Rosetta silent file (secondary structure, phi, psi, omega in degrees, C-alpha in Angstrom):
SEQUENCE: MAGRDLVAPLAAAAAFAFSFVLGALTAVPAAAQPTTPSPSSASPSPAAPLPILRWLVQDMPPHFVYRDGKAPQRVEDLGQGEVDGFLRLLIERMPQFRHVFVELSLPRFEAQARQGETICSVLHVRTPERLQWLYFTSLYPPMLSRQIHVIVRREDLSRFESNGQPLQLADLLRRTDLTGLVPRDRSFGPRIDKLLTADPERAPRSVVAGRGAHLLPMLRARRMDYTLEYPITVDDFSAMHPGAPELAKLPLAEGRSTLVATAGCSRTPEGRRAIEAMDQAVRQLAADPQREAWIKAWRNGAPIDTEDLQRLNRFLDERARGPAQVE
SCORE:     score description
SCORE:     0.000 S_00000001
   1 L     0.000  -41.020 -179.942   43.837  108.498  -12.527 S_00000001
   2 H   -67.245  -34.952  178.989   46.407  110.633  -14.407 S_00000001
   3 H   -63.042  -41.045  179.701   45.249  113.782  -12.487 S_00000001
   4 H   -65.730  -32.357  179.610   45.923  112.115   -9.203 S_00000001
   5 H   -66.709  -27.286  179.816   49.377  111.096  -10.412 S_00000001
   6 H   -82.287  -27.341 -175.944   50.254  114.789  -11.042 S_00000001
   7 H   -64.112  -42.615 -175.078   48.984  116.033   -7.629 S_00000001
   8 H   -62.557  -48.594  178.122   51.557  114.153   -5.514 S_00000001
   9 H   -61.466  -39.702 -178.734   54.708  115.512   -7.263 S_00000001
  10 H   -65.595  -39.252  178.649   53.313  119.051   -7.204 S_00000001
  11 H   -64.869  -39.872  179.584   52.519  118.848   -3.462 S_00000001
  12 H   -65.077  -39.921  179.686   55.963  117.549   -2.667 S_00000001
  13 H   -65.114  -42.451  179.410   57.560  120.376   -4.635 S_00000001
  14 H   -62.677  -41.655  179.785   55.468  122.972   -2.828 S_00000001
  15 H   -62.740  -39.701  179.150   56.372  121.515    0.557 S_00000001
  16 H   -64.074  -43.317 -179.218   60.074  121.628   -0.314 S_00000001
  17 H   -63.883  -41.014  179.723   59.846  125.251   -1.416 S_00000001
  18 H   -62.660  -42.969 -179.206   58.008  126.257    1.777 S_00000001
  19 H   -66.456  -34.134  179.509   60.562  124.558    3.996 S_00000001
  20 H   -65.727  -46.291  179.604   63.419  126.239    2.122 S_00000001
  21 H   -63.516  -44.212  179.771   61.899  129.709    2.571 S_00000001
  22 H   -60.440  -40.586  178.573   61.108  129.060    6.265 S_00000001
  23 H   -64.527  -38.416  179.682   64.670  127.911    6.873 S_00000001
  24 H   -66.320  -37.382 -178.476   66.064  131.013    5.232 S_00000001
  25 H   -71.006  -33.634 -174.345   63.888  133.274    7.341 S_00000001
  26 H   -96.414   -9.571 -178.773   64.761  131.610   10.654 S_00000001
  27 L   -66.758  138.951  178.043   68.447  130.914   10.096 S_00000001
  28 L  -126.194  133.172  178.214   70.795  132.953   12.316 S_00000001
  29 L   -55.331  144.756 -177.082   74.533  133.212   11.754 S_00000001
  30 H   -56.938  -35.670 -177.504   76.466  131.143   14.258 S_00000001
  31 H   -67.633  -25.598 -176.722   78.272  134.210   15.567 S_00000001
  32 H   -92.257   -7.611 -176.795   74.957  135.895   16.442 S_00000001
  33 L   -70.364  138.501  177.696   73.421  132.930   18.251 S_00000001
  34 L   -66.025  143.216 -179.490   73.059  133.362   22.053 S_00000001
  35 L  -118.049  148.481  176.091   75.412  131.187   24.085 S_00000001
  36 L   -84.251  122.475 -177.514   75.023  129.753   27.559 S_00000001
  37 L   -62.262  140.677  176.733   77.838  131.088   29.772 S_00000001
  38 L   -71.702  159.160 -179.812   80.180  128.453   31.076 S_00000001
  39 L   -54.980  -34.391 -176.662   80.445  127.993   34.846 S_00000001
  40 L   -71.283  -27.701 -177.498   83.811  129.732   34.832 S_00000001
  41 L   -97.249   -5.493 -179.172   82.441  132.865   33.153 S_00000001
  42 L   -70.193  149.145  177.656   79.189  133.056   35.137 S_00000001
  43 L   -67.588  138.570 -178.986   78.829  135.848   37.700 S_00000001
  44 L   -66.454  138.785  177.410   79.432  134.558   41.242 S_00000001
  45 L   -77.068  148.683 -179.406   76.273  134.060   43.299 S_00000001
  46 L   -61.072  142.277 -178.381   76.049  136.006   46.548 S_00000001
  47 L   -66.890  144.115  177.295   77.416  134.095   49.544 S_00000001
  48 L   -66.817  141.354  179.764   74.862  132.583   51.886 S_00000001
  49 L   -63.064  144.457  179.608   74.554  134.506   55.164 S_00000001
  50 L   -71.869  145.015  174.804   76.457  133.019   58.074 S_00000001
  51 L   -64.969  144.713 -177.357   74.399  131.421   60.851 S_00000001
  52 E   -87.409  134.647  174.021   74.088  133.655   63.898 S_00000001
  53 E  -117.088  114.885 -177.551   75.603  132.561   67.214 S_00000001
  54 E   -93.036  132.363 -178.665   74.216  134.517   70.186 S_00000001
  55 E  -115.904  133.528  170.672   76.421  134.903   73.283 S_00000001
  56 E   -71.318  134.765  173.526   75.306  135.859   76.776 S_00000001
  57 E  -130.054  145.708  174.641   77.290  138.806   78.162 S_00000001
  58 L  -149.071  147.976  177.462   77.277  140.349   81.629 S_00000001
  59 L   -81.985   99.381 -177.214   79.466  142.888   83.358 S_00000001
  60 E  -130.286   66.119 -178.773   81.186  140.686   85.968 S_00000001
  61 L   -58.383  143.470    0.174   84.585  142.289   86.667 S_00000001
  62 L   -95.902   11.644 -177.476   87.240  141.068   86.580 S_00000001
  63 L   -76.397  -46.012  177.880   86.045  137.891   84.815 S_00000001
  64 E  -131.420  116.206 -167.803   83.954  139.607   82.148 S_00000001
  65 L  -119.070  120.667  174.141   84.653  143.333   81.826 S_00000001
  66 L   -76.591  136.457  174.064   82.604  145.880   79.900 S_00000001
  67 E   -82.339  128.658 -179.085   84.658  148.594   78.247 S_00000001
  68 L    56.483   26.423  176.864   83.433  152.045   79.305 S_00000001
  69 L    72.875   12.586 -176.480   80.565  150.314   81.070 S_00000001
  70 E  -113.420  140.239  176.877   78.919  149.274   77.799 S_00000001
  71 L   -63.887  142.706 -178.964   77.993  145.766   76.646 S_00000001
  72 L   -65.121  140.993  174.313   80.089  144.642   73.651 S_00000001
  73 L  -105.926  -28.489 -179.411   78.587  145.048   70.197 S_00000001
  74 L  -131.346  166.411  178.404   81.526  143.603   68.246 S_00000001
  75 H   -58.488  -37.222 -178.144   84.336  141.178   68.959 S_00000001
  76 H   -64.659  -17.799 -178.655   86.686  144.157   69.186 S_00000001
  77 H   -84.766   -9.525 -179.127   84.626  145.490   72.111 S_00000001
  78 L   -62.749  142.254 -179.248   85.350  142.496   74.348 S_00000001
  79 L   -80.308 -163.282 -175.198   87.356  143.348   77.460 S_00000001
  80 L  -116.142   27.569  176.262   90.446  141.706   78.901 S_00000001
  81 L   -73.801  173.362 -179.487   88.934  139.673   81.708 S_00000001
  82 H   -62.593  -41.494 -175.201   89.665  135.988   82.176 S_00000001
  83 H   -82.618  -50.480 -179.135   86.353  134.901   80.645 S_00000001
  84 H   -69.460  -26.822  174.300   85.806  137.487   77.914 S_00000001
  85 H   -64.640  -40.373  178.097   89.494  137.237   76.997 S_00000001
  86 H   -72.727  -33.268  176.802   89.082  133.507   76.365 S_00000001
  87 H   -60.197  -39.572  177.879   85.830  134.147   74.496 S_00000001
  88 H   -60.304  -42.206  178.515   87.762  136.324   72.055 S_00000001
  89 H   -61.125  -40.931  178.779   90.167  133.437   71.406 S_00000001
  90 H   -63.131  -49.068 -175.400   87.242  131.114   70.697 S_00000001
  91 H   -61.873  -37.013  178.805   85.494  133.517   68.341 S_00000001
  92 H   -60.468  -24.370 -178.264   88.679  134.078   66.331 S_00000001
  93 L  -106.196   17.628  177.613   88.639  130.340   65.572 S_00000001
  94 L  -131.476   60.162 -177.075   84.923  130.154   64.726 S_00000001
  95 L   -72.487   -6.831 -178.616   84.614  132.175   61.482 S_00000001
  96 L   -79.210    0.064  178.319   81.720  130.026   60.286 S_00000001
  97 L  -122.655  154.829  166.542   79.345  132.021   62.533 S_00000001
  98 E   -98.914  118.607 -170.449   78.253  135.630   62.814 S_00000001
  99 E   -92.622  128.831 -178.186   78.679  136.393   66.508 S_00000001
 100 E  -126.064  137.615 -178.011   76.104  138.516   68.328 S_00000001
 101 E  -105.608  133.185 -176.358   76.257  139.579   71.996 S_00000001
 102 E  -127.565  124.117  178.384   73.115  139.666   74.132 S_00000001
 103 E   -90.907  117.295 -177.896   72.964  141.114   77.648 S_00000001
 104 L  -139.208  154.888  169.085   70.585  139.067   79.800 S_00000001
 105 L   -74.010  161.193  178.710   70.034  138.224   83.445 S_00000001
 106 H   -61.383  -42.491  177.102   70.793  134.632   84.423 S_00000001
 107 H   -62.474  -37.838 -179.608   67.077  133.774   84.893 S_00000001
 108 H   -69.109  -38.454  176.072   66.256  135.248   81.486 S_00000001
 109 H   -58.939  -47.629 -179.150   69.103  133.300   79.853 S_00000001
 110 H   -61.976  -41.483 -179.119   67.786  130.068   81.373 S_00000001
 111 H   -62.171  -43.576  179.841   64.241  130.838   80.267 S_00000001
 112 H   -64.866  -43.498 -179.472   65.317  131.418   76.666 S_00000001
 113 H   -64.033  -42.204 -179.499   67.440  128.266   76.580 S_00000001
 114 H   -67.752  -28.142 -179.919   64.652  126.150   78.067 S_00000001
 115 L   -82.322    2.170  176.160   62.170  127.571   75.527 S_00000001
 116 L    94.316    6.382  174.859   64.311  126.294   72.657 S_00000001
 117 L   -80.960  138.573 -178.225   66.090  129.510   71.703 S_00000001
 118 L   -87.532  118.861  178.865   69.722  128.916   70.822 S_00000001
 119 L  -151.682  146.130 -174.272   72.082  130.964   72.980 S_00000001
 120 E  -122.545  160.363 -176.335   75.532  130.213   74.391 S_00000001
 121 E  -148.332  141.446  168.875   77.454  131.238   77.497 S_00000001
 122 L  -109.619   15.992 -178.568   80.988  131.109   78.868 S_00000001
 123 L  -107.841   -0.235 -175.832   79.694  132.283   82.257 S_00000001
 124 L  -106.123  129.047  173.501   77.939  129.071   83.294 S_00000001
 125 L   -79.700  142.617  177.865   79.508  126.314   85.349 S_00000001
 126 L   -70.398  128.342  173.767   78.499  122.786   84.380 S_00000001
 127 L  -134.511  155.934  178.248   76.047  121.248   86.845 S_00000001
 128 L   -56.243  -37.962 -178.120   73.925  118.072   86.583 S_00000001
 129 L   -67.853  -40.126 -178.256   70.751  120.168   86.559 S_00000001
 130 H   -70.388  -20.871  176.551   71.967  122.431   83.758 S_00000001
 131 H   -63.837  -14.928  177.378   72.757  119.416   81.581 S_00000001
 132 H   -71.404  -25.424 -175.681   68.998  119.144   81.104 S_00000001
 133 L  -133.278    3.575  176.853   68.934  122.332   79.011 S_00000001
 134 E  -134.536  141.912  163.048   72.550  123.081   78.023 S_00000001
 135 E   -84.734  149.861  179.048   75.295  121.277   76.125 S_00000001
 136 E  -130.975  151.463  165.758   78.748  121.787   77.677 S_00000001
 137 E  -140.405  153.404 -175.989   82.380  121.613   76.640 S_00000001
 138 E   -88.156  144.623 -176.432   85.454  122.277   78.785 S_00000001
 139 E  -110.501  -53.670 -178.404   87.619  125.358   78.205 S_00000001
 140 E  -164.823  158.828  179.833   90.433  125.515   80.775 S_00000001
 141 L   -72.090  156.628 -179.003   91.174  124.492   84.380 S_00000001
 142 L   -67.371  136.968  174.888   90.234  126.912   87.148 S_00000001
 143 L   -80.232  164.521  177.466   92.827  129.504   88.053 S_00000001
 144 H   -58.188  -28.003  179.484   93.701  130.231   91.685 S_00000001
 145 H   -68.105  -10.597 -178.338   91.611  133.381   91.265 S_00000001
 146 H  -101.543   19.316  173.449   88.582  131.104   90.896 S_00000001
 147 L   -85.128  121.301 -179.413   88.751  129.683   94.429 S_00000001
 148 L   -68.151  134.304  176.736   85.603  130.685   96.253 S_00000001
 149 E  -119.318  161.098  168.069   86.216  132.556   99.536 S_00000001
 150 E   -86.510  126.924 -177.212   83.989  133.725  102.354 S_00000001
 151 E  -108.219  127.213 -177.441   83.848  137.525  102.132 S_00000001
 152 E  -135.240  169.195  170.378   83.303  139.510  105.320 S_00000001
 153 E   -77.919  137.191 -176.230   83.854  143.009  106.638 S_00000001
 154 H   -57.819  -32.517 -179.403   87.352  143.274  108.095 S_00000001
 155 H   -66.353  -16.326 -178.354   85.939  144.686  111.305 S_00000001
 156 H  -103.307   10.531 -174.941   84.062  141.394  111.809 S_00000001
 157 H   -55.777  -34.778 -177.053   87.019  139.033  111.357 S_00000001
 158 H   -62.607  -23.265  179.857   86.951  137.977  114.995 S_00000001
 159 H   -76.824  -11.523 -176.047   83.526  136.409  114.432 S_00000001
 160 H  -118.872   21.397 -177.761   85.021  134.058  111.827 S_00000001
 161 L   -56.260  135.932  178.414   88.165  132.872  113.633 S_00000001
 162 L  -139.986   27.339  178.150   89.322  129.418  112.499 S_00000001
 163 L    56.338   36.116  176.844   92.829  129.217  114.014 S_00000001
 164 L    79.456    0.325 -179.525   94.411  130.062  110.694 S_00000001
 165 L   -96.421  153.913  175.932   92.749  127.162  108.892 S_00000001
 166 L   -57.363  142.542  177.606   90.398  127.475  105.902 S_00000001
 167 E   -66.586  146.204  172.748   86.789  127.833  106.943 S_00000001
 168 L   -97.443  117.993 -178.549   84.511  124.841  106.600 S_00000001
 169 H   -60.313  -36.976  179.473   81.336  125.925  104.847 S_00000001
 170 H   -58.523  -41.200  178.491   79.441  123.097  106.546 S_00000001
 171 H   -68.195  -40.062 -178.386   80.403  124.544  109.959 S_00000001
 172 H   -62.440  -37.851 -177.226   79.540  128.078  108.861 S_00000001
 173 H   -70.478  -19.312  179.618   76.060  127.015  107.782 S_00000001
 174 H   -79.415  -15.325 -175.282   75.316  125.603  111.234 S_00000001
 175 L   -78.851  133.581  179.726   75.761  128.969  112.910 S_00000001
 176 L   -98.099   -5.842 -178.376   72.601  130.871  113.770 S_00000001
 177 L   -91.805    0.130 -178.081   74.385  134.071  114.776 S_00000001
 178 L  -122.310  144.202  177.148   75.460  134.885  111.211 S_00000001
 179 L  -115.277  121.694  177.777   73.417  135.945  108.196 S_00000001
 180 E  -114.102  150.776  175.343   74.703  135.068  104.742 S_00000001
 181 E  -132.092  144.840  175.149   73.421  136.036  101.305 S_00000001
 182 E  -134.995  156.216  179.362   74.345  134.633   97.874 S_00000001
 183 E   -67.479  139.011  179.339   73.250  135.639   94.351 S_00000001
 184 L   -69.233  143.565  176.005   70.165  133.840   93.087 S_00000001
 185 L    66.613   15.610  177.785   70.587  131.300   90.253 S_00000001
 186 L  -101.973  138.664  176.501   74.355  131.307   90.564 S_00000001
 187 L  -101.899  137.769  175.311   76.341  128.083   90.825 S_00000001
 188 L  -106.541   13.789 -177.981   79.520  127.881   92.908 S_00000001
 189 L   101.899  161.199 -171.574   80.371  124.391   91.688 S_00000001
 190 H   -60.729  -39.450 -176.492   79.077  120.950   92.715 S_00000001
 191 H   -66.240  -49.350 -178.761   80.663  120.740   96.187 S_00000001
 192 H   -69.693  -42.371  179.849   79.428  124.100   97.416 S_00000001
 193 H   -58.083  -39.530 -179.826   76.087  123.833   95.632 S_00000001
 194 H   -62.835  -41.237  178.979   75.459  120.495   97.327 S_00000001
 195 H   -67.182  -38.459 -177.339   76.066  122.009  100.755 S_00000001
 196 H   -69.341  -29.061 -177.968   73.851  125.014  100.010 S_00000001
 197 H   -96.327  -11.097 -177.028   70.934  122.835   98.927 S_00000001
 198 H   -65.296  -37.730 -178.985   71.297  120.096  101.572 S_00000001
 199 L  -137.792   83.830 -175.978   69.616  122.192  104.270 S_00000001
 200 L   -56.374  -27.628 -178.353   67.747  125.157  102.747 S_00000001
 201 L   -68.092  -31.374 -178.617   66.707  126.397  106.188 S_00000001
 202 L   -98.720  -15.368 -176.960   70.324  126.987  107.206 S_00000001
 203 L   -68.328  152.598  174.914   71.750  127.965  103.823 S_00000001
 204 L   -56.914  141.510  178.525   72.396  131.631  103.037 S_00000001
 205 E   -69.556  140.959  179.015   69.337  133.281  101.558 S_00000001
 206 E   -97.419  138.848 -179.459   69.570  133.905   97.816 S_00000001
 207 E  -135.138  158.642  177.177   68.696  137.320   96.418 S_00000001
 208 L   -69.405  125.695 -179.120   68.743  138.910   92.982 S_00000001
 209 L   -82.908  165.947  176.845   72.161  140.450   92.444 S_00000001
 210 L   -77.519 -164.376 -175.911   72.854  143.780   90.831 S_00000001
 211 L   -59.926  -33.825 -178.182   74.392  144.363   87.431 S_00000001
 212 L   -80.801   -0.717  176.639   77.742  143.026   88.570 S_00000001
 213 L    64.408   20.793  172.932   76.142  139.724   89.678 S_00000001
 214 L  -133.503  171.124 -173.057   77.685  139.969   93.152 S_00000001
 215 L  -114.785   20.708 -175.394   76.496  141.237   96.534 S_00000001
 216 H   -62.375  -37.733  175.350   79.531  143.156   97.734 S_00000001
 217 H   -61.353  -36.086  178.914   77.732  146.538   97.953 S_00000001
 218 H   -68.519  -35.461  177.264   75.103  144.903  100.178 S_00000001
 219 H   -64.821  -44.121  177.039   77.842  143.446  102.410 S_00000001
 220 H   -61.635  -33.991 -178.843   79.388  146.874  102.804 S_00000001
 221 L   -80.968    6.590  176.643   75.962  148.265  103.632 S_00000001
 222 L    63.000   35.025  176.498   75.733  145.711  106.497 S_00000001
 223 L   -89.152   -5.333  171.504   72.703  143.941  105.058 S_00000001
 224 L  -159.763  174.887 -177.732   74.347  140.594  105.840 S_00000001
 225 L   -96.863  -26.021 -179.252   77.435  139.227  107.586 S_00000001
 226 E  -159.275  160.337  171.047   79.049  137.296  104.735 S_00000001
 227 E  -143.356  178.257  179.675   78.763  136.212  101.136 S_00000001
 228 E  -114.750  134.554 -177.511   80.688  133.886   98.808 S_00000001
 229 E  -164.669  164.511  173.613   82.862  135.250   96.023 S_00000001
 230 L   -78.567  139.623 -178.538   86.137  134.974   94.109 S_00000001
 231 H   -60.851  -34.810 -178.887   88.959  136.992   95.704 S_00000001
 232 H   -66.884  -30.593  175.734   89.888  138.641   92.417 S_00000001
 233 H   -66.800  -40.572  178.860   86.323  139.961   92.144 S_00000001
 234 H   -65.417  -43.426  179.464   86.615  141.456   95.617 S_00000001
 235 H   -60.216  -42.710 -179.159   89.967  143.064   94.786 S_00000001
 236 H   -66.715  -42.482  178.362   88.545  144.617   91.656 S_00000001
 237 H   -61.965  -44.657 -178.325   85.445  145.887   93.465 S_00000001
 238 H   -64.737  -35.929  178.962   87.528  147.395   96.274 S_00000001
 239 H   -68.238  -36.255 -178.483   89.814  149.145   93.778 S_00000001
 240 H   -82.359  -22.177 -178.007   86.849  150.649   91.946 S_00000001
 241 L  -132.345   68.951 -178.617   84.949  151.551   95.128 S_00000001
 242 L   -66.638  154.080  178.082   87.516  152.508   97.796 S_00000001
 243 L   134.203  177.656 -179.052   86.357  153.327  101.272 S_00000001
 244 L   -91.850  156.869   -6.688   85.035  151.794  104.461 S_00000001
 245 L   -78.752  147.418  179.778   84.198  149.262  105.550 S_00000001
 246 L   -73.788  145.439 -179.290   87.094  147.276  104.153 S_00000001
 247 E  -100.262  145.362  178.722   86.349  143.749  102.949 S_00000001
 248 E  -121.462  150.027 -177.506   88.352  140.655  103.903 S_00000001
 249 E  -115.169  124.360 -178.806   88.657  137.314  102.074 S_00000001
 250 E  -114.671  125.552 -179.857   88.758  134.070  104.032 S_00000001
 251 E   -58.511  144.209  179.454   89.786  130.790  102.324 S_00000001
 252 E  -115.071  130.334 -176.739   87.081  128.170  102.159 S_00000001
 253 L   -56.835  -35.077  179.970   87.976  124.499  102.451 S_00000001
 254 L   -92.237   16.032 -170.487   85.478  123.688   99.698 S_00000001
 255 L   -60.668  -42.361  179.804   86.646  126.702   97.693 S_00000001
 256 L   -82.060   69.391 -175.417   88.086  124.922   94.686 S_00000001
 257 L   -89.759  -27.479 -179.442   84.676  123.618   93.825 S_00000001
 258 L   -84.381  116.350 -176.413   84.769  124.386   90.101 S_00000001
 259 L   -77.566  -32.110 -178.502   86.656  121.587   88.369 S_00000001
 260 L  -161.044  143.957  173.645   86.904  123.266   84.969 S_00000001
 261 E   -73.668  141.382 -173.560   85.687  126.400   83.220 S_00000001
 262 E  -132.188  162.466  167.084   83.056  125.530   80.620 S_00000001
 263 E  -114.612  144.016  179.993   81.042  126.872   77.704 S_00000001
 264 E  -131.350  146.673  176.634   77.371  125.984   77.401 S_00000001
 265 E  -136.487  150.299  178.792   74.806  126.179   74.579 S_00000001
 266 E   -50.930  146.342  178.221   71.082  125.492   74.435 S_00000001
 267 L   -82.229   69.832  174.682   70.149  121.858   73.801 S_00000001
 268 L  -125.424  165.166  176.491   68.922  122.547   70.282 S_00000001
 269 H   -56.671  -40.064  178.451   70.319  121.287   66.942 S_00000001
 270 H   -67.509  -37.554  178.007   71.920  124.699   66.397 S_00000001
 271 H   -64.699  -36.619  177.610   73.300  124.642   69.946 S_00000001
 272 H   -63.471  -44.774  178.867   74.833  121.234   69.319 S_00000001
 273 H   -63.614  -37.833 -179.583   76.605  122.498   66.197 S_00000001
 274 H   -66.940  -44.369 -177.613   77.828  125.554   68.092 S_00000001
 275 H   -68.569  -32.523  175.619   79.200  123.587   71.059 S_00000001
 276 H   -66.804  -37.511  177.054   80.964  121.170   68.694 S_00000001
 277 H   -66.191  -36.805  177.279   82.568  124.156   66.961 S_00000001
 278 H   -65.943  -43.900  177.618   83.726  125.473   70.353 S_00000001
 279 H   -57.910  -43.413  178.960   85.196  122.116   71.275 S_00000001
 280 H   -64.722  -38.882  178.701   87.106  122.098   67.995 S_00000001
 281 H   -63.932  -39.695  178.205   88.326  125.659   68.628 S_00000001
 282 H   -64.036  -41.631  179.853   89.632  124.679   72.075 S_00000001
 283 H   -67.930  -31.879  173.915   91.499  121.716   70.595 S_00000001
 284 H   -65.157  -43.495  176.700   92.987  124.019   67.948 S_00000001
 285 H   -60.593  -43.173 -177.749   94.171  126.349   70.702 S_00000001
 286 H   -63.588  -35.201 -177.435   95.603  123.414   72.636 S_00000001
 287 H   -91.280   -1.761 -177.384   97.572  122.171   69.616 S_00000001
 288 L   -64.961  124.352  177.850   98.739  125.638   68.524 S_00000001
 289 L   -64.230  -17.622  176.742  102.576  125.777   68.428 S_00000001
 290 L   -96.613   35.583 -176.661  102.232  129.426   69.518 S_00000001
 291 H   -55.315  -45.235 -177.671  100.475  128.434   72.737 S_00000001
 292 H   -59.320  -36.275 -178.354  102.656  130.635   74.937 S_00000001
 293 H   -68.679  -44.255 -178.192  101.798  133.686   72.821 S_00000001
 294 H   -73.239  -27.841  175.266   98.038  133.240   72.983 S_00000001
 295 H   -63.887  -42.344  177.796   98.164  132.530   76.717 S_00000001
 296 H   -63.862  -40.906  179.163   99.906  135.882   77.211 S_00000001
 297 H   -65.186  -40.862  178.717   97.354  137.592   74.978 S_00000001
 298 H   -60.670  -44.938 -176.554   94.505  135.931   76.877 S_00000001
 299 L   -85.790    5.424  178.792   95.878  137.035   80.226 S_00000001
 300 L    55.830   35.538  177.176   96.669  140.511   78.855 S_00000001
 301 L    80.126   -3.466 -179.143  100.299  140.043   79.874 S_00000001
 302 L   -70.273  141.083  179.446   99.446  139.418   83.538 S_00000001
 303 L   -65.901  150.562  178.826  101.681  136.843   85.240 S_00000001
 304 L  -113.923  135.499  177.150  100.253  133.403   85.928 S_00000001
 305 L   -54.490  140.960 -176.837  100.901  131.482   89.110 S_00000001
 306 H   -56.473  -43.537  179.493  103.390  128.639   88.503 S_00000001
 307 H   -64.446  -40.590  177.790  100.936  126.009   89.722 S_00000001
 308 H   -61.695  -43.402 -177.846   98.195  127.478   87.511 S_00000001
 309 H   -65.611  -40.872  177.753  100.469  127.419   84.453 S_00000001
 310 H   -62.920  -43.637  179.873  101.475  123.803   85.027 S_00000001
 311 H   -64.542  -40.335  179.570   97.837  122.797   85.443 S_00000001
 312 H   -63.433  -45.233 -178.771   96.872  124.743   82.313 S_00000001
 313 H   -67.001  -37.307  175.859   99.573  123.130   80.169 S_00000001
 314 H   -62.333  -44.112  179.371   98.641  119.630   81.372 S_00000001
 315 H   -61.214  -45.913 -177.870   95.025  120.318   80.524 S_00000001
 316 H   -67.488  -36.662  176.438   95.887  121.663   77.053 S_00000001
 317 H   -60.241  -42.537  179.263   98.182  118.720   76.308 S_00000001
 318 H   -67.910  -38.950  179.552   95.310  116.347   77.059 S_00000001
 319 H   -67.520  -35.901 -179.171   92.846  118.390   74.997 S_00000001
 320 H   -67.153  -35.942 -177.546   95.228  118.466   72.020 S_00000001
 321 H   -89.280  -26.036 -169.518   95.610  114.663   72.037 S_00000001
 322 L   -86.674  177.467 -179.874   92.159  113.660   73.163 S_00000001
 323 L   -81.125 -178.546  176.914   88.763  113.326   71.486 S_00000001
 324 L   -61.530  147.523  177.196   85.912  115.821   71.459 S_00000001
 325 L  -124.157   89.561  178.664   84.463  116.717   74.849 S_00000001
 326 L  -131.195  129.272  177.795   80.786  117.523   74.404 S_00000001
 327 L  -141.693    0.000    0.000   78.060  116.494   76.802 S_00000001
């Protein structure tokens, strides 16, 4: 009994001595202990890459103009046309994206958008059919340069006499002595599109256009009697390709068919975010106190028709005050 009474104190003493030695061996001075860096002293983590926003580009002078005949690779490469000039203004106010330019035909653009690839365009007019595969937002009202005309060879003007009045496209389509051609997959706005599709047998035949997305070289080559185009496009083409036969522009009663210039993006979640960002950028432009300055920059200093400027300012006033316009 006495032996057992001595074992317990001795075991306790041994345990104390062991713990003392172990503590001495493992103790580290406070100054040498590793510390967890505070958030303020931690190295900054690399920024997440910006989401990519792909833009359709095409050489369509004077609306969208390639510099030196090359598709833009950077924002700085964008030309000074009406459409690419406005695209630059949008991109400057959308820093949350990395902007990439993709040169595609209109059918290829539609195919990609319908297949669920996210891609955006400032070259597409809003139509009921396109609302099935594109989101849209409005950019600016159509300029006088965006009134569709009937384009003919000047030598053939007598065949299109209308007593000085704008031509009626409906009347033109009834004529069997004239052959018209229009670019395939191109929209001229709801009024003209409706007339072109109402009677396919009488409508101008649609053909694949060249790189410039118009048929003016074919008209000069006498492969048809007329086509439909913006007068400013004809002026630009004639300046770049002087010679006979000279082209003439005839006003079309249904010419102001495009109600507003638009931007469109694929109907995908990413496309929705992109079109909402564009809508916000347009409203920022509309509310900008330096509106006159950016309008001059957009138009590259070119004068604007008084009626166009009044219409533009009314539109921007409404966009600055109004809600988002995304459909």
